[in-house]
Coordinates of C-alpha atoms and ligand atoms in Angstrom, one line a residue:
X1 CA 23.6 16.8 -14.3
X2 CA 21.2 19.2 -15.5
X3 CA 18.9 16.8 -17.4
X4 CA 18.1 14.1 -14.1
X5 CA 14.7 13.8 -13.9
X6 CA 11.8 14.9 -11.7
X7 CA 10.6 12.4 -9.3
X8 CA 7.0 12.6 -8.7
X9 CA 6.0 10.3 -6.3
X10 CA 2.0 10.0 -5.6
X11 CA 0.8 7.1 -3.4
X12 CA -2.6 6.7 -1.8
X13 CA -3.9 5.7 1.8
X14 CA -5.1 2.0 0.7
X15 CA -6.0 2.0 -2.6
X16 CA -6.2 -1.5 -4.0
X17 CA -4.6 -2.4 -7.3
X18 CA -8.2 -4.2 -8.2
X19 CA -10.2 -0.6 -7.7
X20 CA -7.8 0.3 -10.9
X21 CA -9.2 0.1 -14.4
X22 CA -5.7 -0.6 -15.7
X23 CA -5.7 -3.2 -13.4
X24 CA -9.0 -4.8 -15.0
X25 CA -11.4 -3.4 -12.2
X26 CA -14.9 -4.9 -12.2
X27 CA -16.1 -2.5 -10.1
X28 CA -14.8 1.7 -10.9
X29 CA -13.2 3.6 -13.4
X30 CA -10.1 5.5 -13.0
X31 CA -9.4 7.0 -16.5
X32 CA -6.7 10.0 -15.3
X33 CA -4.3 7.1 -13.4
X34 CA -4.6 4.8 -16.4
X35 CA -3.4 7.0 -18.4
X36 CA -0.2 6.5 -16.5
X37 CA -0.5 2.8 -17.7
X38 CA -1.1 3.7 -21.0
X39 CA 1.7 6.0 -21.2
X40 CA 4.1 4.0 -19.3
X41 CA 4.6 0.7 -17.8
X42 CA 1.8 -1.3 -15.1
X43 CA 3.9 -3.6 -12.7
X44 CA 1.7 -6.8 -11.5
X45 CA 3.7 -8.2 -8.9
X46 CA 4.6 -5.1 -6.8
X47 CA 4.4 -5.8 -3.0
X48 CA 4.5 -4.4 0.0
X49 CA 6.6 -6.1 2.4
X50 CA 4.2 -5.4 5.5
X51 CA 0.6 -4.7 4.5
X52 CA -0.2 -1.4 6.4
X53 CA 0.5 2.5 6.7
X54 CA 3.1 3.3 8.6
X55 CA 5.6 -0.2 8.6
X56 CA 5.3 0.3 4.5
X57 CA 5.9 4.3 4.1
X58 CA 8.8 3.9 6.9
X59 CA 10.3 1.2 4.3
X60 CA 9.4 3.4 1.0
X61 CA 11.9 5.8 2.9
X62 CA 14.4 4.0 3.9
X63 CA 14.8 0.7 1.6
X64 CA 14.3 -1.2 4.9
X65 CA 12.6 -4.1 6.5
X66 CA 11.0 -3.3 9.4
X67 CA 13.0 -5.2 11.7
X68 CA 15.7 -2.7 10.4
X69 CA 14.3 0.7 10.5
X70 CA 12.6 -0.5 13.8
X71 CA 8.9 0.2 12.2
X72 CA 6.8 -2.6 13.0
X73 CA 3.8 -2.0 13.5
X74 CA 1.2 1.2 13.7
X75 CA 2.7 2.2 16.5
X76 CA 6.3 2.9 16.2
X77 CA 8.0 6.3 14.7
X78 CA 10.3 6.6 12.1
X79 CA 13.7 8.7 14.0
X80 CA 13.8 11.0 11.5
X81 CA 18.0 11.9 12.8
X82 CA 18.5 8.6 10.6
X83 CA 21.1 9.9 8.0
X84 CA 19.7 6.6 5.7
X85 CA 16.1 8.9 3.9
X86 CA 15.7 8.7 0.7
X87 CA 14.7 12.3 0.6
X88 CA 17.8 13.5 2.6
X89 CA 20.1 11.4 0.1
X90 CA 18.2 13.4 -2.8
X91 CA 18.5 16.5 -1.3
X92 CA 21.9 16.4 -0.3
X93 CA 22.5 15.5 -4.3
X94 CA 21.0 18.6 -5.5
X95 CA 17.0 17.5 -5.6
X96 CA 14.3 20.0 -4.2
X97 CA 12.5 17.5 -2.1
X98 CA 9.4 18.2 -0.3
X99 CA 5.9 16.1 1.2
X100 CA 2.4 16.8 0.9
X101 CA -0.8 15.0 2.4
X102 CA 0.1 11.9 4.9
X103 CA 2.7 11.4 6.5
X104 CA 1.9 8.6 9.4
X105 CA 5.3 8.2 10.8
X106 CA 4.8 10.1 14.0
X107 CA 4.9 14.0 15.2
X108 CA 7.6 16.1 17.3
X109 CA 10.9 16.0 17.7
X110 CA 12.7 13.0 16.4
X111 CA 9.2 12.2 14.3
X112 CA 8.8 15.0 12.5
X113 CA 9.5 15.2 8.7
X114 CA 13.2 15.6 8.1
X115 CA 15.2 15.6 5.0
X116 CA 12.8 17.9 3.1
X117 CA 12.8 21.6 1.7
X118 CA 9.1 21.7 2.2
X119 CA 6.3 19.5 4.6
X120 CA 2.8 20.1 4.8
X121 CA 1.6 16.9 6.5
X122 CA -2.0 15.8 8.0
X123 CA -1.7 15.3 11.5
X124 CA -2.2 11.5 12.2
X125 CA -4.7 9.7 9.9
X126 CA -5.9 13.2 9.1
X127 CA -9.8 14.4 8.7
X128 CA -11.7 14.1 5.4
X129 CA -13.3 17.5 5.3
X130 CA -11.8 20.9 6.7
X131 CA -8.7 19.1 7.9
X132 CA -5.6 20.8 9.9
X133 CA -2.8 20.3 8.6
X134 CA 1.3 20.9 9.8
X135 CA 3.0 23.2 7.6
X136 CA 7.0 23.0 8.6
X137 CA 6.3 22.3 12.3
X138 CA 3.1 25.2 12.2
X139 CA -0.6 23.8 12.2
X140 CA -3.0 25.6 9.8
X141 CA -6.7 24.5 8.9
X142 CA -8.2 24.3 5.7
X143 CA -11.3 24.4 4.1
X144 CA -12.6 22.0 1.9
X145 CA -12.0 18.2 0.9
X146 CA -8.8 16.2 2.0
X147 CA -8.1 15.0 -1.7
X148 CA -8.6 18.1 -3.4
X149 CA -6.3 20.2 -0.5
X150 CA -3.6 17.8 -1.4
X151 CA -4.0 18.7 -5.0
X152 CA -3.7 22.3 -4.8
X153 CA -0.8 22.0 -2.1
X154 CA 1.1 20.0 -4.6
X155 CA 0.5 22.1 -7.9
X156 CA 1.4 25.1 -5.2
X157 CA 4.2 23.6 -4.6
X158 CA 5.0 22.8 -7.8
X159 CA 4.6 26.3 -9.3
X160 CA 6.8 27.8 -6.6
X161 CA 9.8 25.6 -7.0
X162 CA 13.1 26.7 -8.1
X163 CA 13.3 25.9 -11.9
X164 CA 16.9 25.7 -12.2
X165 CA 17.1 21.9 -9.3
X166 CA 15.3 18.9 -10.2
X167 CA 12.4 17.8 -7.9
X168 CA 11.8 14.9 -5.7
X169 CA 8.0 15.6 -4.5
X170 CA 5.9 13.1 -2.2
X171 CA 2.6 14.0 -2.3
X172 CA 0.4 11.5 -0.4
X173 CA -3.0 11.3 -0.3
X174 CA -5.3 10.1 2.9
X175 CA -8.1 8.7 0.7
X176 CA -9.4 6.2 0.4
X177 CA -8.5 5.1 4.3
X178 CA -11.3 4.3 6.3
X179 CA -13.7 5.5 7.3
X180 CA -14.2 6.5 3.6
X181 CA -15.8 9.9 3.7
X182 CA -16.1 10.8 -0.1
X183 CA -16.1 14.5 -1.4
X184 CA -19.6 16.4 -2.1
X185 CA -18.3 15.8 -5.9
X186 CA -18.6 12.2 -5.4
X187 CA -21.4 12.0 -2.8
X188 CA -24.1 10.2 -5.1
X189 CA -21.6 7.9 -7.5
X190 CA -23.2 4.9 -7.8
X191 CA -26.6 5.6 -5.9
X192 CA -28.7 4.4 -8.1
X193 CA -26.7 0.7 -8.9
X194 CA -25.2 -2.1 -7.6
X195 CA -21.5 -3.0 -7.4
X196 CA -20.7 -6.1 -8.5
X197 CA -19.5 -9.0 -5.6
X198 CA -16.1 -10.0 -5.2
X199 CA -16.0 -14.0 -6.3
X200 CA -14.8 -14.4 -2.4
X201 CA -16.8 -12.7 -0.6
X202 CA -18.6 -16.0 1.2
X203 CA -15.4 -17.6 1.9
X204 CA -15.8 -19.6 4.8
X205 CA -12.2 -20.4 5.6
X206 CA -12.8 -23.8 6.0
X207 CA -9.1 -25.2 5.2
X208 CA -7.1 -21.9 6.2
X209 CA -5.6 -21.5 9.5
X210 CA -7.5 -20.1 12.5
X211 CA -6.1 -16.7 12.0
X212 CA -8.3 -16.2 9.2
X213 CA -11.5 -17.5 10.6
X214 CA -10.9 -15.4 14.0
X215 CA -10.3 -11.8 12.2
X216 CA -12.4 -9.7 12.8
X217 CA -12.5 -7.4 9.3
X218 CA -15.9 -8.9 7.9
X219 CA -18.3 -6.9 6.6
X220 CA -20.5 -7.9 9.9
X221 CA -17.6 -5.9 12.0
X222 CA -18.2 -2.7 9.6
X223 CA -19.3 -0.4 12.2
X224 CA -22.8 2.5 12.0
X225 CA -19.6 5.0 11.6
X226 CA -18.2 3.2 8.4
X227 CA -21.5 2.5 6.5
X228 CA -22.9 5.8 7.7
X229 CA -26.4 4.1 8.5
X230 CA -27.6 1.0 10.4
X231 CA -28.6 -1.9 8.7
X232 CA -31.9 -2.1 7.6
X233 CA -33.7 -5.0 10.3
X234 CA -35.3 -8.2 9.3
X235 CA -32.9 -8.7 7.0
X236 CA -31.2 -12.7 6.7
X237 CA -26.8 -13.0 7.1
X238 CA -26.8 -12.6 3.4
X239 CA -28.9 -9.7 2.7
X240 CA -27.0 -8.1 5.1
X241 CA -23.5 -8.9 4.7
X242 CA -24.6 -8.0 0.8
X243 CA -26.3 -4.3 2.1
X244 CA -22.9 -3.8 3.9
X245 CA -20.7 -4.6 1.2
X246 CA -22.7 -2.2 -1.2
X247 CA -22.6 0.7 1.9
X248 CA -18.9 0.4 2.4
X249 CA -17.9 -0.1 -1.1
X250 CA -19.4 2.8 -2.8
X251 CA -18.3 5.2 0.2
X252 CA -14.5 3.3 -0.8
X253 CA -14.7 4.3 -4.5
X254 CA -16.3 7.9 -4.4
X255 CA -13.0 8.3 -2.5
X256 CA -11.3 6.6 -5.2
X257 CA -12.9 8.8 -7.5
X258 CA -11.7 11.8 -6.2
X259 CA -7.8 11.0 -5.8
X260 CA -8.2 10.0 -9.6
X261 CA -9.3 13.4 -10.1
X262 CA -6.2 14.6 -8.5
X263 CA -4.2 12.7 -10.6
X264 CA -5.5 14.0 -13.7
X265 CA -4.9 17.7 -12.8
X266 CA -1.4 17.0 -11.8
X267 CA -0.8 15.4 -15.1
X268 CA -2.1 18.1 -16.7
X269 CA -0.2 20.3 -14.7
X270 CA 2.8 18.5 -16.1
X271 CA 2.0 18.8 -19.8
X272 CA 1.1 22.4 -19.2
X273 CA 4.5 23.6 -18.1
X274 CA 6.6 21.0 -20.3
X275 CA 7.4 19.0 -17.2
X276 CA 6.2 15.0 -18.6
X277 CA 9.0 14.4 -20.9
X278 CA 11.6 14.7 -17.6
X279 CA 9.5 13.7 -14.6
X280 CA 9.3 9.8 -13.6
X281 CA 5.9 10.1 -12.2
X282 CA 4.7 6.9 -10.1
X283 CA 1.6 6.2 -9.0
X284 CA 0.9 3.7 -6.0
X285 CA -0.7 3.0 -3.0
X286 CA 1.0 2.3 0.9
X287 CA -0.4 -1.6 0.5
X288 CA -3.9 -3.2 -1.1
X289 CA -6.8 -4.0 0.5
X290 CA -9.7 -6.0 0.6
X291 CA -12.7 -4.9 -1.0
X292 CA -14.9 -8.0 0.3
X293 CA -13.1 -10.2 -0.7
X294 CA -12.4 -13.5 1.8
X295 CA -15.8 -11.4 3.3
X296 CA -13.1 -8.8 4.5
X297 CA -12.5 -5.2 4.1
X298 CA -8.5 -4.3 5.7
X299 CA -5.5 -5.2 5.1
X300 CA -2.7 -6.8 7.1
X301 CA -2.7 -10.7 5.9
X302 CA -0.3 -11.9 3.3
X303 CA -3.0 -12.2 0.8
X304 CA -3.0 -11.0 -2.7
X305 CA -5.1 -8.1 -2.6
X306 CA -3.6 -6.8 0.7
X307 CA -0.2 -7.8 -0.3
X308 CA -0.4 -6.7 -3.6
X309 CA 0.4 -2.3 -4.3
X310 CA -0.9 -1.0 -7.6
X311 CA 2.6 0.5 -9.3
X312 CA 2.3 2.8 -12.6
X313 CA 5.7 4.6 -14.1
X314 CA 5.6 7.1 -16.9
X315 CA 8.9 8.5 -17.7
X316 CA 8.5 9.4 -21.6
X317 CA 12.5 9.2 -22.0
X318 CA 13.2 5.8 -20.6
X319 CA 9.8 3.4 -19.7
X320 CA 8.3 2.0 -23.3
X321 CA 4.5 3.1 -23.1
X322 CA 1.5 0.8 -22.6
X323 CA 3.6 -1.9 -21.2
X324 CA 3.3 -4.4 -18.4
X325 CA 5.4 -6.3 -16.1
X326 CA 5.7 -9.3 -14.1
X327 CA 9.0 -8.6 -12.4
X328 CA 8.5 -9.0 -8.6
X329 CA 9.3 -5.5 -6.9
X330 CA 8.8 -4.3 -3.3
X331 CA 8.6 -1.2 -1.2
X332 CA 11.9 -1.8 -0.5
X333 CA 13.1 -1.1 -3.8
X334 CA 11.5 2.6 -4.3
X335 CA 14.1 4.3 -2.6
X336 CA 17.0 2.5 -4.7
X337 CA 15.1 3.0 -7.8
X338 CA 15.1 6.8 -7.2
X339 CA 18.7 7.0 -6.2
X340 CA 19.5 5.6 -9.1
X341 CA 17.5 8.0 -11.3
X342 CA 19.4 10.7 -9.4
X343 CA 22.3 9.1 -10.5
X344 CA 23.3 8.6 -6.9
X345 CA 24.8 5.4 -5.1
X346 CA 22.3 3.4 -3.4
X347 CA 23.8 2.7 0.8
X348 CA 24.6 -0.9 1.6
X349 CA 22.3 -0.3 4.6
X350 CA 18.9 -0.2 1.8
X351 CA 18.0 -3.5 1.6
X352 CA 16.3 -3.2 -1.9
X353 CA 17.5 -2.6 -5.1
X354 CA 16.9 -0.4 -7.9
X355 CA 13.9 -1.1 -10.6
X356 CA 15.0 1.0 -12.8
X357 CA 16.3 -1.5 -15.5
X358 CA 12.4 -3.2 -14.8
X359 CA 10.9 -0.1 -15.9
X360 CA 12.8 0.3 -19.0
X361 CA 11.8 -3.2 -19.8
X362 CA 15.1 -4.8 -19.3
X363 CA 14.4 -7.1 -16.5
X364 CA 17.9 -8.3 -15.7
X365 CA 18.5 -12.0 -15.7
X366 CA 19.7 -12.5 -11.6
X367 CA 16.2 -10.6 -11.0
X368 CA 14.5 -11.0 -7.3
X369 CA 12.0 -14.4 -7.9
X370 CA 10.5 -14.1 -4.2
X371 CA 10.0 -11.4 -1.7
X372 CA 10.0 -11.9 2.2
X373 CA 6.9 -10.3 3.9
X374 CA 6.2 -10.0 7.9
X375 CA 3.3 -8.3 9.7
X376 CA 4.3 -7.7 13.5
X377 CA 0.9 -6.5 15.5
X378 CA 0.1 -10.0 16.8
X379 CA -3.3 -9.9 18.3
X380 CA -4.0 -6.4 17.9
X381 CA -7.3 -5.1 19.7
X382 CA -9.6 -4.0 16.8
X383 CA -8.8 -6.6 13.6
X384 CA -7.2 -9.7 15.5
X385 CA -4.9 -10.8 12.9
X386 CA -2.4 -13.0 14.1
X387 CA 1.5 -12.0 13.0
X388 CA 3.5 -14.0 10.2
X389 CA 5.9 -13.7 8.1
X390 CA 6.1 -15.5 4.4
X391 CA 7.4 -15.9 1.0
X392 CA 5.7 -15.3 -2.3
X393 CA 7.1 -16.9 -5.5
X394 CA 5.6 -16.1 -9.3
X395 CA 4.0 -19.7 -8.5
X396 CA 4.0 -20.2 -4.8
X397 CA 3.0 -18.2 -1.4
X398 CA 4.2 -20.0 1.9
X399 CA 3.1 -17.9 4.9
X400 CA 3.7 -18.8 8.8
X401 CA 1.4 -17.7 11.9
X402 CA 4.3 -17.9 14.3
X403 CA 1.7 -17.4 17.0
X404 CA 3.7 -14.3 19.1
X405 CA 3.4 -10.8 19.6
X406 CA 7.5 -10.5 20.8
X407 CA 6.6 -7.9 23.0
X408 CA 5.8 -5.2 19.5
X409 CA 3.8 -2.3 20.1
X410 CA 0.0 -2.9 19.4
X411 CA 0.9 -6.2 19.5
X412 CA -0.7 -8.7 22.2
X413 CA 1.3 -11.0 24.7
X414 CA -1.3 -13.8 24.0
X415 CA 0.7 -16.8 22.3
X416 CA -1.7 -18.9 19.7
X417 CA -0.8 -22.0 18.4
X418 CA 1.6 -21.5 15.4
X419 CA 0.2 -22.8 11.8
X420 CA 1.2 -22.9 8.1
X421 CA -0.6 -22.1 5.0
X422 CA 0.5 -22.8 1.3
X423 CA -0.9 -21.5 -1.8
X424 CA -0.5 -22.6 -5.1
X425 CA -1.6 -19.3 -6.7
X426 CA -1.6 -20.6 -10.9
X427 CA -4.5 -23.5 -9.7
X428 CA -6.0 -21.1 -6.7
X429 CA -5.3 -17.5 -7.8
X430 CA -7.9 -16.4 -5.1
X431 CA -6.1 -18.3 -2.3
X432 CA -9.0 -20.4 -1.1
X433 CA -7.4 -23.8 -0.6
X434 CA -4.2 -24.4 2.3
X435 CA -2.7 -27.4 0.6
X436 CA 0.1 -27.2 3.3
X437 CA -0.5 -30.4 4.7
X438 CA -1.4 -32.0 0.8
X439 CA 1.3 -35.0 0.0
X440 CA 1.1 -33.6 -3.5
X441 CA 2.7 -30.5 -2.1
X442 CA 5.2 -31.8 -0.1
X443 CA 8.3 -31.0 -2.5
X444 CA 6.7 -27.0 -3.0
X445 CA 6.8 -27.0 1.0
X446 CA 10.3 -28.1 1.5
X447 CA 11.9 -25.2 -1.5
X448 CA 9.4 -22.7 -0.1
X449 CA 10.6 -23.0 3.2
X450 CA 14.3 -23.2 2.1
X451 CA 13.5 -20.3 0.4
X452 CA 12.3 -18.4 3.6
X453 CA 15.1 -19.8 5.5
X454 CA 17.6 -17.9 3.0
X455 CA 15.7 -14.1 2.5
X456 CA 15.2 -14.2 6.5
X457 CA 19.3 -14.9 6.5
X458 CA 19.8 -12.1 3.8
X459 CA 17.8 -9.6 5.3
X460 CA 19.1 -10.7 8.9
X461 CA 15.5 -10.9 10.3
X462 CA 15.4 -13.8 13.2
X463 CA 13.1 -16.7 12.3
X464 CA 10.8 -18.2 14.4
X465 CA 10.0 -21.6 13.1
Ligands
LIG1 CA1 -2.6 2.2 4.3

C-alpha cells in the first residue's frame, strides 16, 4: 500500500467560490489556487449542506447531516469519543494525520481534536494578528499574521513527518472570516480603485419570503468594527450602502489575498520535495458567502453564493488537468472520497459517498441529481435568518422556512409563519424571482417537493411540512 496518496486538505474560513479567478471572479485574483484548476479539476456544483462554520466542518468529518452528528448550529460540539472521524479511520489505516489553523468544533474534554498525530488549533474563531494558538492540549502565542502562521505550521509539519506513512493533513485557515483584518502585506490592495458591484446588490426582496427581507446582513448592519471607520455623513442610502460595500469588500479580499499566498508556498513546497505527483491536494472553503450580493454580506440562506463551496482537486496520477465539473457533490461526501483514496471502506453510518470517480472525470451514471440542505439557528440574535431546509436540482432550488427554532442552541423559541420559495435557477440564475405560487410552476413544485420528501426519508431527518 505503499503508493496511496497524500491527502492535503486546505479549506478556508468563508471564502466564496466567486472571490476565485477560476471561478470567473469580477472582483480579485487568485493565481497560486487557480493553479489548482489548471492542474486539476474545478467542481461547480459543490455544496455545503448547512451554510456555516462549525455544522459544515462537523459534516466534512464525519460524512454526516447534522441532525446525525448532532451539530446544528454554532453552538453545539463535535464529541470527539465518536469512533465515525475521518481522520481516526485514516489513521487507524496507516495515514499520519494531523490539523492546523481552525478548528471550530469546541475545546476540552470531549471537544478537543481527537483522531490526529498532530493539532495546533486557534482557539475559537481565532485573532488575526499575534494569535494564541492550542498546540496538543498546550496554548502558545505567536507572532505575526493568522494566514501566514498557518503556512509555516503546515510546511513545519510537513517537513517533520515520517517519510515512510502517507499523510492526511488538514490545514484550515481563519481568513477571510469576519471581521476581515488583512495582513500588513495586503493592507493597501486596492486603495486606490473601486471594486466592481455585485448585479444584486439593490435587491429589494420584493417577491421572496419575509425571511429575506427581515435579515439583518445588509451592508447598513456592517458595524464601525467591520469597516474599520464610520461612514462618511451627508451621504444618501446609496452612497452609503456603495461606501460600505467598497469598506468591507476590500478588507474581504486583502484576506483573500493572503490565504492565496499560502497556497502558493505549499504548492511549491510540494514540487520541491517531489510530493505533487502523489498528493490529492483540495482546496475549498467551510461554505460561500455573500459579497453584496441580495445587499448581504454572511452566509446562512440556501442561496447560491452561500450554498455554493469553491472545490479544486489536483492529483497528477488520477484527475485530468484543466477540467471542470457539473456533478453535484456535498460536504458530506469529503470524508468518503478520502476513504476511498486510502483504499479504505467508507461506514454505513457516512451519509455521503465517495467523488472519487467525479474527479477522474468518470461521473457514474446513478450520480446524486439533488442535495438536501437545512440551516437550524432559527431566529438567531445577530443575523435573524429564519431556519429551512431545501432541495437544489441542476435546474431547480425548492427551500422551506418552516418557521421553528425546535428548541436548537442559538436558535429562538419565536415561531414565524412558515413560507416557500422556488427558484428556477437556468431563467433566474441570481435567484431574484419566488415563482412558488406561479401556475406555470405548479408541476416543478409538486417533483421538487417529492423530491424533498424522499432525501429527508434517506437521510432520516424529520420533516416539518
Ligand atoms: Ca465559515
Amino acid at each position: 500500500m505503499a503508493d496511496r496518496p497524500n491527502i492535503l486538505f486546505i479549506m478556508s474560513d468563508d471564502h466564496a467560490a466567486h472571490a476565485i479567478g477560476a471561478y470567473g471572479s469580477r472582483i480579485n485574483r487568485t493565481p497560486h489556487i487557480d493553479r489548482l484548476a489548471r492542474e486539476g479539476m474545478r467542481l461547480n456544483h459543490c455544496y455545503c449542506t448547512n451554510s456555516i462554520c462549525t455544522p459544515s466542518r462537523a459534516a466534512i468529518l464525519t460524512g454526516q447531516h447534522a441532525h446525525v452528528n448532532g451539530v446544528r448550529t454554532l453552538a453545539d460540539r463535535l464529541d470527539g469519543r465518536r469512533p465515525i472521524l475521518v481522520q481516526k479511520l485514516l489513521r487507524e489505516a496507516g495515514y499520519q494525520t494531523a490539523i492546523v489553523g481552525k478548528w471550530h468544533l469546541g475545546h476540552g474534554g470531549e471537544a478537543d481534536p481527537t483522531g490526529f498525530d498532530y493539532w495546533n488549533v486557534l482557539p475559537g474563531q481565532g485573532l488575526y494578528h499575534d494569535p494564541d494558538m492550542i498546540e496538543m492540549g498546550e496554548k502558545k502565542n505567536y507572532s505575526g499574521y493568522v494566514s501566514d502562521i498557518i503556512s509555516d505550521l503546515t510546511l513545519d509539519w510537513l517537513e517533520g513527518r515520517d517519510p515512510e506513512k502517507p499523510f492526511l493533513l488538514f490545514c484550515h485557515h481563519k481568513a477571510p472570516h469576519r471581521p476581515w483584518e488583512p495582513g500588513e502585506k495586503y493592507a493597501s490592495l486596492y486603495a486606490e480603485e473601486d471594486i466592481p458591484l455585485p448585479e444584486t446588490l439593490w435587491d429589494d426582496y420584493a417577491t421572496r419570503a419575509e425571511a429575506a427581507r427581515v435579515a439583518r446582513m445588509r451592508m447598513e448592519d456592517l458595524t464601525e468594527r467591520d469597516l474599520k471607520a464610520a461612514p462618511p455623513e451627508n451621504l444618501s442610502f446609496e452612497e452609503e450602502r456603495i461606501w460600505r460595500y467598497q469598506r468591507y469588500i476590500k478588507d474581504y479580499l486583502r484576506c483573500c489575498a493572503s490565504i492565496d499566498d499560502s497556497v502558493g508556498r505549499i504548492l511549491d513546497y510540494l514540487d520541491a520535495n517531489g510530493l505533487a505527483e502523489n498528493t490529492l491536494v483540495i482546496y475549498t472553503s467551510d461554505q460561500g458567502f455573500f459579497l453584496g450580493d441580495h445587499g448581504w454580506f454572511d452566509k446562512r440562506f440556501m442561496y447560491e453564493q452561500s450554498l455554493q463551496m469553491p472545490f479544486l482537486a489536483r492529483f497528477p496520477r488520477e484527475i485530468p488537468a484543466g477540467t471542470v465539473s457539473d456533478a453535484i457533490l456535498t460536504n458530506n461526501d469529503f470524508a468518503p472520497t478520502f476513504l476511498d483514496y486510502a483504499g479504505s471502506p467508507v461506514p454505513a453510518e457516512m451519509q455521503g459517498v465517495s467523488g472519487r470517480g467525479v474527479l477522474c472525470g468518470e461521473k457514474p451514471a446513478s450520480w446524486q441529481t439533488s442535495l438536501y440542505y437545512r440551516y437550524w439557528m432559527h431566529k438567531d440574535s445577530e443575523h435573524n435568518v429564519y431556519s429551512h431546509y431545501g432541495v437544489r436540482t441542476h435546474r431547480y432550488k425548492l427551500i422551506y422556512y418552516y418557521g421553528k427554532g425546535f428548541g436548537c442552541k442559538g436558535a429562538s423559541d419565536e415561531d414565524t409563519e412558515p413560507e416557500w420559495e422556488l427558484f428556477d435557477l437556468t431563467n433566474d440564475p441570481l435567484e431574484m424571482t419566488n415563482v412558488y405560487a406561479d401556475p406555470a410552476y405548479a408541476e416543478a413544485v409538486r417533483e421538487l417537493t417529492g423530491e424533498l420528501d424522499q432525501l429527508q426519508k434517506k437521510f432520516g431527518d424529520v420533516p416539518a411540512h
